[in-house]
Short mmCIF file of C-alpha atoms in Angstrom, two decimals:
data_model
loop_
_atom_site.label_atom_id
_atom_site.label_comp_id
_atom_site.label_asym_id
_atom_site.label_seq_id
_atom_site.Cartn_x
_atom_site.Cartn_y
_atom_site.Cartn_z
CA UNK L 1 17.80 -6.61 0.44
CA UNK L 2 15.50 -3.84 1.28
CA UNK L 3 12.36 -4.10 3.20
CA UNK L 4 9.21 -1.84 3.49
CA UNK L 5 8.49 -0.44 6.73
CA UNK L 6 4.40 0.11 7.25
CA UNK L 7 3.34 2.26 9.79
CA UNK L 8 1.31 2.46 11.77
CA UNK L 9 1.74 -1.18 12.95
CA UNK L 10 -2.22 -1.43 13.72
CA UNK L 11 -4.94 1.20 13.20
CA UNK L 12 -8.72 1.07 14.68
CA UNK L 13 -11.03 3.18 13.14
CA UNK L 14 -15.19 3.00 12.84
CA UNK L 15 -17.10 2.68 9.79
CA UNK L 16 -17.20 5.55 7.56
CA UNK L 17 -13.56 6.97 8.38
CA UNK L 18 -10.65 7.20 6.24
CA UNK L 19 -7.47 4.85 6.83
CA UNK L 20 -4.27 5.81 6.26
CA UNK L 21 -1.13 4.04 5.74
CA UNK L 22 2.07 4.66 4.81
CA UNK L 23 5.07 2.54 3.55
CA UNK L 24 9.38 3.63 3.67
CA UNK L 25 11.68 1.86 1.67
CA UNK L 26 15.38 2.90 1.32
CA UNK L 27 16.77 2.26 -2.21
CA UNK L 28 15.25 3.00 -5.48
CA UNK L 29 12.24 1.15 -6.80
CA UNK L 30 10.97 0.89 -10.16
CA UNK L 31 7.14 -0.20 -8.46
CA UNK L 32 5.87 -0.80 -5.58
CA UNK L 33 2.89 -2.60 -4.82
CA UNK L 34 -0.15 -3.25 -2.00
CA UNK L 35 -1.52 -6.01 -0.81
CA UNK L 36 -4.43 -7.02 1.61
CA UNK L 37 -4.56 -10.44 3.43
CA UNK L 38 -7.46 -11.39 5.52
CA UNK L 39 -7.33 -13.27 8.65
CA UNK L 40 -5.65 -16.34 8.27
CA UNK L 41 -5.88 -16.36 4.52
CA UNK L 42 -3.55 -15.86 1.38
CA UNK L 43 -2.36 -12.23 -0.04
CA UNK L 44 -4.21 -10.36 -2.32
CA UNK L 45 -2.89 -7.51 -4.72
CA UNK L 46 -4.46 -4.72 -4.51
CA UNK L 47 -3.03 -2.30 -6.73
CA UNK L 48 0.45 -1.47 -8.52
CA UNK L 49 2.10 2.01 -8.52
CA UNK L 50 5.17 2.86 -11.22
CA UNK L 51 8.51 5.35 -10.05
CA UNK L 52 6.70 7.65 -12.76
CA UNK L 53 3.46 7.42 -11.20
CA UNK L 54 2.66 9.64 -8.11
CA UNK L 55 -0.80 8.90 -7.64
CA UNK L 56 -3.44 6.03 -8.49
CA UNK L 57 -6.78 5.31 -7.39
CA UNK L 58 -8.94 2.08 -7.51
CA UNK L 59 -12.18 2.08 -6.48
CA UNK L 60 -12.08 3.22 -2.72
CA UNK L 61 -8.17 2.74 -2.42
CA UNK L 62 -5.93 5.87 -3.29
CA UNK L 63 -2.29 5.04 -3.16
CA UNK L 64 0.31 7.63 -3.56
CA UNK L 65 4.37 7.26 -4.14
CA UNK L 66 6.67 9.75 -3.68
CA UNK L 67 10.11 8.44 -4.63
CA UNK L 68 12.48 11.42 -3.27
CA UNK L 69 10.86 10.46 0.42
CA UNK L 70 11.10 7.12 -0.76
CA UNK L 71 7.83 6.44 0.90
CA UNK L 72 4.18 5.69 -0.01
CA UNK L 73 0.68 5.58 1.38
CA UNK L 74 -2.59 3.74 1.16
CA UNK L 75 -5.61 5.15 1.86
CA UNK L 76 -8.65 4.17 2.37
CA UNK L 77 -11.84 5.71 2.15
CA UNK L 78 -15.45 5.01 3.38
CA UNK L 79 -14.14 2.24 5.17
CA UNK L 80 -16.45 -1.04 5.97
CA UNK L 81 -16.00 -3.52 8.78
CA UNK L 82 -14.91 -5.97 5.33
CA UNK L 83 -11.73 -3.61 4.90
CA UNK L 84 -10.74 -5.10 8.44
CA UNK L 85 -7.28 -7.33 7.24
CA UNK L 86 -3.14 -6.56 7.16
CA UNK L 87 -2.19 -4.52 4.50
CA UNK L 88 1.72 -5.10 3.33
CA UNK L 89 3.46 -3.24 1.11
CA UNK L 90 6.26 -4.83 -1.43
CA UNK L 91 9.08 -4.06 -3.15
CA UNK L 92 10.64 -5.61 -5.90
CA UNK L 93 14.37 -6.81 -5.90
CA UNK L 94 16.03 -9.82 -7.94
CA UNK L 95 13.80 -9.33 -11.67
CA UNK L 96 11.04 -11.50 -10.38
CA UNK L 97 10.91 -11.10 -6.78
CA UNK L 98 8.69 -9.19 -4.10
CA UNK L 99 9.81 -8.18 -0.90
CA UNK L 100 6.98 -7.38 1.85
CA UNK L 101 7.00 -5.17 4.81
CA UNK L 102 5.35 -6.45 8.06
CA UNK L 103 1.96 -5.07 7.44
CA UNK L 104 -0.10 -3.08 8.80
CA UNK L 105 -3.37 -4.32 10.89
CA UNK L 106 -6.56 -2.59 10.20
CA UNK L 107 -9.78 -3.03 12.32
CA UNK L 108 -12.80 -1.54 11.35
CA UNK L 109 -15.79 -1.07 13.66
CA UNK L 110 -18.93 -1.29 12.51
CA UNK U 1 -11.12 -17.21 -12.39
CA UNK U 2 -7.22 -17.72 -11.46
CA UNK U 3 -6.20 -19.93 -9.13
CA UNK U 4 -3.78 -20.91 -6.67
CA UNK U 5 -4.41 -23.88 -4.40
CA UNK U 6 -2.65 -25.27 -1.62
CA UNK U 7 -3.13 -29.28 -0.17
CA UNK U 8 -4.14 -28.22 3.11
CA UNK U 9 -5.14 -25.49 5.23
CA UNK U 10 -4.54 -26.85 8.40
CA UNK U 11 -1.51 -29.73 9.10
CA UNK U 12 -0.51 -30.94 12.08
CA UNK U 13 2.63 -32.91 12.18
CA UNK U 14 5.34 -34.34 14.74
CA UNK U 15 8.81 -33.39 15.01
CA UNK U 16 10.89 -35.64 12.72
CA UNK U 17 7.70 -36.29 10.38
CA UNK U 18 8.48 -35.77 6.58
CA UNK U 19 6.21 -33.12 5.77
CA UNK U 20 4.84 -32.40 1.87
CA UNK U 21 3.39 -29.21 1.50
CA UNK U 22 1.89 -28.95 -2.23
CA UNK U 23 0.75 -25.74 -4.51
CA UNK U 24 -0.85 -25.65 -7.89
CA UNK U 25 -1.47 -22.99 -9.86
CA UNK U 26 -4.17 -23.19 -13.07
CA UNK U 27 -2.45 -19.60 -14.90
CA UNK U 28 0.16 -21.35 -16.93
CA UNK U 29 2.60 -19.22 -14.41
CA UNK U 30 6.31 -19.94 -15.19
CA UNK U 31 7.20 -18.83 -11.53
CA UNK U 32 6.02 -20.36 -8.47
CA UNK U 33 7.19 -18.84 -4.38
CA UNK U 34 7.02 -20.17 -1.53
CA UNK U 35 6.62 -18.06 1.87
CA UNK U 36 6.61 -18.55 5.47
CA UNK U 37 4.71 -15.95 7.60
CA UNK U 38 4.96 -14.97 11.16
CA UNK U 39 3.84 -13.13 13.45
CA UNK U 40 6.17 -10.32 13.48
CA UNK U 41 8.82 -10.86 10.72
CA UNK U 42 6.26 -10.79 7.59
CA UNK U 43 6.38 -13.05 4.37
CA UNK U 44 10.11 -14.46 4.39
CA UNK U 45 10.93 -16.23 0.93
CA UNK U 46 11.85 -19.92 1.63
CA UNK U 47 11.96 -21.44 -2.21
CA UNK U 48 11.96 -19.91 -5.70
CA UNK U 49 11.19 -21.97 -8.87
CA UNK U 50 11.22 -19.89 -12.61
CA UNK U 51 10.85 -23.09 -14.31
CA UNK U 52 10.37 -26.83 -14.21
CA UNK U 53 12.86 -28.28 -12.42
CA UNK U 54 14.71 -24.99 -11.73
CA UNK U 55 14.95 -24.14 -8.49
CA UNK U 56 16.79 -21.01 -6.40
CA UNK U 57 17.00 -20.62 -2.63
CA UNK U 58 15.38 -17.97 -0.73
CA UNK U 59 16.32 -15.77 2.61
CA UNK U 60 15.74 -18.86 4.46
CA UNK U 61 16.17 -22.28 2.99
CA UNK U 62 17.76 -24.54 5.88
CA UNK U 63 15.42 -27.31 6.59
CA UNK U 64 13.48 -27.22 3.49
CA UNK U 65 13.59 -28.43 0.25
CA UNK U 66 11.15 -28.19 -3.09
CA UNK U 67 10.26 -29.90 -6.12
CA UNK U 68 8.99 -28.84 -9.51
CA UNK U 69 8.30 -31.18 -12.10
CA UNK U 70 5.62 -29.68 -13.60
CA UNK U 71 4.87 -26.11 -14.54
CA UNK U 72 1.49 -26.28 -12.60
CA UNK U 73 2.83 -27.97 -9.17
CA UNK U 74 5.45 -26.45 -6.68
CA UNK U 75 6.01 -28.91 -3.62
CA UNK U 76 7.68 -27.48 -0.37
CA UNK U 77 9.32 -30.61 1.78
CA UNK U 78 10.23 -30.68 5.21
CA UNK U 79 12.89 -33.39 5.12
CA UNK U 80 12.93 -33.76 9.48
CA UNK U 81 9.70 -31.14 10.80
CA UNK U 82 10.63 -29.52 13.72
CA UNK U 83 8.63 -27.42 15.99
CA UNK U 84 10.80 -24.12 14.87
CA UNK U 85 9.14 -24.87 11.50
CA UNK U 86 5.47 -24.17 12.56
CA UNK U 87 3.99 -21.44 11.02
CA UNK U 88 1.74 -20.27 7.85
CA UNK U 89 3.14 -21.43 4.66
CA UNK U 90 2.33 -19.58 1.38
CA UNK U 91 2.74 -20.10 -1.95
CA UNK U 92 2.26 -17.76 -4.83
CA UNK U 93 2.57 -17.41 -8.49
CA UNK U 94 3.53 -14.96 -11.44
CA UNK U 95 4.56 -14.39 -14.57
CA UNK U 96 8.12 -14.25 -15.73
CA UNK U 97 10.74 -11.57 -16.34
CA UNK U 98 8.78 -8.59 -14.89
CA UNK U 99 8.61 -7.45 -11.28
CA UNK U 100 5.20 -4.99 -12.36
CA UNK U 101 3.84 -8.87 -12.24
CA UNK U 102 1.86 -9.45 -9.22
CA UNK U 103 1.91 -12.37 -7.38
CA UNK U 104 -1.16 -14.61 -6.77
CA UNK U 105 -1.13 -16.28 -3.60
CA UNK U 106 -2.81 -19.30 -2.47
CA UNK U 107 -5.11 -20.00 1.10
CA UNK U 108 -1.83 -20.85 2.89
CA UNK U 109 -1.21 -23.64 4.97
CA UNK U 110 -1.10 -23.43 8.71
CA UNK U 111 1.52 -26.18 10.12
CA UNK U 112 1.55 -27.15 13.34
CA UNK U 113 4.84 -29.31 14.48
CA UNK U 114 4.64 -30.88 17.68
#
């Protein structure tokens, strides 16, 4: 089974910037979503993006897909010293199962 | 406001101990997921339920076993811990038959085997 590939690994960035990160995958997807996890905590979704979607915004988050790169990004905007977690990407595969990349760690100075 | 809880978010066992590891979930979710995490190799899938009692193995079952006997509960079992099985455990919820679902996770567990 496929896995998403986030890069960069880790990002460090001050308060106020943009963060930017990006997600490959290599076979077709039907959605793909984000996810944030806090230190040492659970996942939380974040936001969902369709094949026939090719950009979606909530609130501060902007998350593109483009399905003939077969790669998508997260970004960020205005970013606070509470963005500061791992952001994973996932896939689906199997009807009712996610796949997740390795994340990628975001610290935000304040 | 939906919910996934997990037993314990710290555990520290010795090698051999039979470990129980539980999850509930208050969303009337017909699947339930467990996950270990580390550093370095992500969220691997470890057990799959879709149902009560129905069960399906994950990327990386060996030394683990579950149990689902009601729709709420999802127990992960660690029949002989070993110290190759510390890590963060995760479980997670969804609805069935869709993968736009998305899955709800619990606080995770952090087992220590020693």
């Amino acid at each position: 089974s496929q896995q998403g590939e986030e890069d960069p690994q880790a990002l460090s960035i001050q308060e106020g910037e943009n963060a930017t990160m990006n997600c490959s995958y290599k076979t077709s997807i039907n959605n793909l979503q984000w996810y944030r996890q806090n230190s040492g905590r659970g996942l939380v979704h974040l936001i969902l993006i369709r094949s026939n979607e090719r950009e979606k915004h909530s609130g501060r988050l902007r998350v593109t897909l483009d399905t003939s790169k077969k790669s998508s990004s997260l970004l960020i905007t205005a970013s606070r010293a509470a963005d500061t977690a791992s952001y994973f990407c996932a896939l689906p595969y199997n009807t009712d199962k996610l796949i997740f990349g390795t994340g990628t760690r975001l610290q935000v100075f304040p | 406001d939906v919910k996934v809880t997990q037993s314990s978010r710290y555990l520290v066992k010795r090698t051999g101990e039979k470990v129980f590891l539980e999850c509930v979930q208050d969303m009337d979710h017909e699947n339930m997921f467990w996950y270990r995490q580390d550093p370095g190799l992500g969220l691997r899938l470890i057990y799959f339920s879709y149902d009560v009692k129905m069960k399906e193995k994950g990327d990386i079952p060996e030394g683990y076993s579950v149990s689902r006997e009601k729709k709420e509960r999802f127990s992960l079992i660690l029949e002989s811990a070993s110290t190759n099985q510390t890590s963060m455990y995760l479980c997670a919820s969804s609805l069935v038959e869709s993968s736009y679902n998305e899955q709800f996770f619990g606080p995770g567990t952090r087992l220590t085997v020693l």
